[in-house]
Tab-separated table of C-alpha atoms in Angstrom:
chain	number	residue	atom	x	y	z
A	1	MET	CA	-95.022	-71.993	11.681
A	2	THR	CA	-92.616	-69.937	13.725
A	3	ASP	CA	-93.314	-68.954	17.328
A	4	VAL	CA	-94.281	-65.293	17.754
A	5	LEU	CA	-92.156	-65.160	20.929
A	6	SER	CA	-89.643	-67.821	21.873
A	7	ASP	CA	-90.189	-69.594	25.160
A	8	LEU	CA	-88.029	-68.458	28.036
A	9	LEU	CA	-87.547	-71.793	29.761
A	10	GLN	CA	-84.740	-73.696	31.452
A	11	HIS	CA	-84.332	-76.239	34.226
A	12	SER	CA	-84.450	-75.195	37.902
A	13	LEU	CA	-87.160	-72.556	37.514
A	14	ARG	CA	-89.397	-71.658	40.425
A	15	ILE	CA	-92.146	-70.256	38.187
A	16	VAL	CA	-93.327	-70.407	34.600
A	17	LEU	CA	-95.777	-67.637	33.739
A	18	CYS	CA	-98.056	-68.442	30.793
A	19	GLY	CA	-100.283	-66.111	28.793
A	20	THR	CA	-102.846	-66.984	26.148
A	21	ALA	CA	-100.815	-65.607	23.213
A	22	ALA	CA	-98.464	-62.698	22.600
A	23	GLY	CA	-100.326	-59.409	22.324
A	24	THR	CA	-99.948	-57.336	19.186
A	25	THR	CA	-97.524	-54.884	20.830
A	26	SER	CA	-95.465	-57.721	22.295
A	27	ALA	CA	-95.304	-59.415	18.901
A	28	ALA	CA	-94.186	-56.193	17.221
A	29	GLU	CA	-91.543	-55.472	19.880
A	30	ARG	CA	-90.493	-59.141	20.240
A	31	ALA	CA	-90.812	-58.859	24.030
A	32	TYR	CA	-93.283	-60.320	26.519
A	33	TYR	CA	-95.917	-58.018	28.094
A	34	ALA	CA	-94.654	-54.998	26.135
A	35	HIS	CA	-97.741	-52.774	25.999
A	36	ARG	CA	-97.129	-49.653	28.099
A	37	GLN	CA	-100.429	-50.117	29.969
A	38	ASN	CA	-99.650	-53.689	30.969
A	39	LYS	CA	-99.034	-54.071	34.721
A	40	PHE	CA	-97.018	-57.311	34.420
A	41	TRP	CA	-93.553	-55.894	35.081
A	42	LYS	CA	-94.797	-53.600	37.848
A	43	VAL	CA	-96.632	-56.382	39.727
A	44	LEU	CA	-93.642	-58.744	39.514
A	45	HIS	CA	-91.587	-56.138	41.351
A	46	GLU	CA	-94.357	-55.051	43.773
A	47	THR	CA	-94.923	-58.658	44.866
A	48	GLY	CA	-91.201	-59.226	45.412
A	49	LEU	CA	-90.982	-61.922	42.735
A	50	ILE	CA	-88.182	-59.831	41.217
A	51	PRO	CA	-85.975	-57.522	43.318
A	52	GLU	CA	-85.699	-54.672	40.807
A	53	PRO	CA	-88.060	-53.303	38.171
A	54	LEU	CA	-87.507	-54.601	34.642
A	55	GLN	CA	-88.643	-53.368	31.241
A	56	PRO	CA	-90.195	-55.682	28.638
A	57	HIS	CA	-87.024	-55.798	26.512
A	58	GLN	CA	-85.203	-57.162	29.590
A	59	TYR	CA	-87.489	-60.216	29.846
A	60	ARG	CA	-84.540	-62.630	29.540
A	61	HIS	CA	-83.312	-61.344	32.931
A	62	LEU	CA	-86.237	-63.195	34.543
A	63	LEU	CA	-84.229	-66.422	34.287
A	64	GLN	CA	-81.842	-64.976	36.903
A	65	HIS	CA	-84.828	-64.880	39.267
A	66	GLY	CA	-86.019	-68.408	38.507
A	67	ILE	CA	-88.900	-67.239	36.318
A	68	GLY	CA	-89.697	-68.472	32.813
A	69	LEU	CA	-92.231	-67.298	30.233
A	70	THR	CA	-94.407	-68.946	27.597
A	71	ASP	CA	-97.837	-68.682	25.973
A	72	LEU	CA	-100.520	-71.263	25.263
A	73	VAL	CA	-100.623	-70.345	21.574
A	74	LYS	CA	-97.145	-69.751	20.163
A	75	ALA	CA	-97.800	-69.252	16.435
A	76	SER	CA	-100.206	-66.279	16.491
A	77	ALA	CA	-100.739	-63.018	18.349
A	78	GLY	CA	-103.794	-61.153	19.576
A	79	MET	CA	-105.681	-59.905	22.592
A	80	ASP	CA	-107.802	-62.200	24.778
A	81	ARG	CA	-110.875	-59.978	24.377
A	82	ALA	CA	-110.552	-59.765	20.582
A	83	THR	CA	-110.481	-62.732	18.261
A	84	LEU	CA	-108.824	-65.398	20.345
A	85	PRO	CA	-106.077	-67.390	18.710
A	86	THR	CA	-107.098	-70.978	18.088
A	87	LEU	CA	-105.979	-73.283	20.880
A	88	THR	CA	-105.344	-76.845	19.771
A	89	ALA	CA	-104.698	-80.119	21.556
A	90	ALA	CA	-101.122	-79.776	20.303
A	91	ASP	CA	-100.803	-76.415	22.125
A	92	ARG	CA	-101.990	-77.985	25.383
A	93	THR	CA	-99.671	-80.944	24.910
A	94	ARG	CA	-96.728	-78.643	24.115
A	95	LEU	CA	-97.274	-76.718	27.358
A	96	SER	CA	-97.787	-79.860	29.443
A	97	ASN	CA	-94.638	-81.403	27.966
A	98	ALA	CA	-92.612	-78.241	28.591
A	99	ILE	CA	-93.733	-78.175	32.232
A	100	ALA	CA	-92.970	-81.904	32.599
A	101	THR	CA	-89.523	-81.355	31.061
A	102	PHE	CA	-88.470	-78.228	32.974
A	103	ARG	CA	-90.355	-79.075	36.187
A	104	PRO	CA	-90.879	-75.622	37.716
A	105	GLN	CA	-92.420	-75.454	41.168
A	106	PHE	CA	-95.296	-73.333	39.827
A	107	LEU	CA	-97.086	-72.738	36.538
A	108	ALA	CA	-99.189	-69.577	36.674
A	109	PHE	CA	-101.558	-68.561	33.906
A	110	THR	CA	-101.468	-64.776	33.612
A	111	SER	CA	-105.162	-64.495	32.798
A	112	LYS	CA	-108.342	-66.344	33.618
A	113	THR	CA	-108.828	-66.832	29.871
A	114	ALA	CA	-105.521	-68.686	29.547
A	115	GLY	CA	-106.254	-70.935	32.529
A	116	GLN	CA	-109.804	-71.689	31.478
A	117	ARG	CA	-108.741	-72.459	27.919
A	118	PHE	CA	-106.011	-74.801	29.138
A	119	PHE	CA	-108.363	-76.664	31.481
A	120	GLY	CA	-111.293	-76.558	29.045
A	121	GLY	CA	-113.865	-74.937	31.316
A	122	LYS	CA	-114.732	-72.329	33.920
A	123	ARG	CA	-112.179	-71.738	36.645
A	124	ASP	CA	-111.679	-69.290	39.484
A	125	TYR	CA	-108.545	-67.337	40.286
A	126	GLY	CA	-106.044	-68.906	42.627
A	127	GLU	CA	-104.394	-72.269	43.034
A	128	GLN	CA	-105.944	-75.115	41.085
A	129	ARG	CA	-106.319	-78.629	42.457
A	130	GLU	CA	-104.627	-80.224	39.449
A	131	LEU	CA	-100.893	-80.643	39.185
A	132	ILE	CA	-98.709	-81.160	36.135
A	133	GLY	CA	-96.242	-83.681	37.506
A	134	ASN	CA	-95.301	-82.008	40.796
A	135	THR	CA	-95.868	-78.488	39.445
A	136	ARG	CA	-98.532	-76.483	41.226
A	137	VAL	CA	-100.880	-74.543	38.929
A	138	TRP	CA	-102.351	-71.085	39.533
A	139	ILE	CA	-104.657	-68.781	37.593
A	140	LEU	CA	-103.892	-65.079	38.080
A	141	PRO	CA	-105.789	-61.971	36.956
A	142	SER	CA	-104.687	-60.482	33.658
A	143	THR	CA	-102.231	-57.611	33.860
A	144	SER	CA	-103.436	-56.211	30.527
A	145	GLY	CA	-104.722	-52.653	30.532
A	146	ALA	CA	-107.743	-54.007	28.643
A	147	ALA	CA	-108.604	-56.078	31.737
A	148	ASN	CA	-108.482	-53.269	34.314
A	149	GLY	CA	-112.063	-54.037	35.374
A	150	SER	CA	-111.019	-57.447	36.703
A	151	TRP	CA	-107.613	-56.433	38.098
A	152	ARG	CA	-107.053	-57.974	41.527
A	153	PRO	CA	-103.426	-57.496	42.640
A	154	GLU	CA	-104.097	-59.252	45.956
A	155	ILE	CA	-104.216	-62.568	44.079
A	156	TRP	CA	-100.770	-61.885	42.601
A	157	HIS	CA	-99.539	-61.082	46.140
A	158	ARG	CA	-101.045	-64.300	47.508
A	159	PHE	CA	-99.333	-66.232	44.694
A	160	ALA	CA	-95.978	-64.584	45.489
A	161	ASP	CA	-96.429	-65.482	49.176
A	162	GLN	CA	-97.000	-69.131	48.197
A	163	VAL	CA	-93.920	-69.114	45.955
A	164	ARG	CA	-91.793	-67.762	48.789
A	165	ALA	CA	-93.261	-70.224	51.291
A	166	GLY	CA	-93.051	-73.174	48.907
A	167	GLU	CA	-95.857	-74.797	50.887
A	168	PRO	CA	-96.770	-78.167	49.407
A	169	LEU	CA	-100.376	-79.228	48.935
A	170	THR	CA	-101.710	-81.917	51.217
A	171	SER	CA	-102.253	-85.304	49.573
A	172	SER	CA	-106.034	-84.816	49.704
A	173	GLN	CA	-105.673	-81.583	47.697
A	174	ARG	CA	-103.559	-83.151	44.916
A	175	ARG	CA	-104.862	-84.701	41.758
A	176	PRO	CA	-103.295	-85.216	38.345
A	177	CYS	CA	-104.078	-82.706	35.632
A	178	GLU	CA	-107.151	-83.697	33.628
A	179	ARG	CA	-108.389	-81.480	30.841
A	180	ARG	CA	-111.516	-81.579	28.711
A	181	GLY	CA	-111.893	-80.533	25.124
A	182	PRO	CA	-109.498	-80.445	22.180
């Protein structure tokens, strides 16, 4: 099967942002976070993660800012709240291998659903204790207009502050990534 959206990954990234799967509008437009009600591009600029506002079709420009993009499920599209695309062990392994290969400082799931599905259980927003190699992992609130009820921009701002600070975890906070489930 072909990926709905190609990964936007390269070496020397600060951040890789990971959704569950491309939304239907993003799949149709062949651009990440393309729905007009999605707050993704606005929050990246508001938090200072990018210096100028970008439009979805300009997603490749994120590489200039040390930011990459991917999704847990690459071969199908859909909304988190609708029928969720099937997440397989191969999807988890693909993401883990990509992070191990490109070694960004941070992997941030762009919805609680994505983070919980990756880890195989309930999780809270914020930095997770697990690492993938030396990559710190965060779960951020969804920027989708469908998730307005759980929108918490302060968590995105806290994440951006951590990215800028580059503060390492203490050794007692670190543990290797362990996931349950398929």
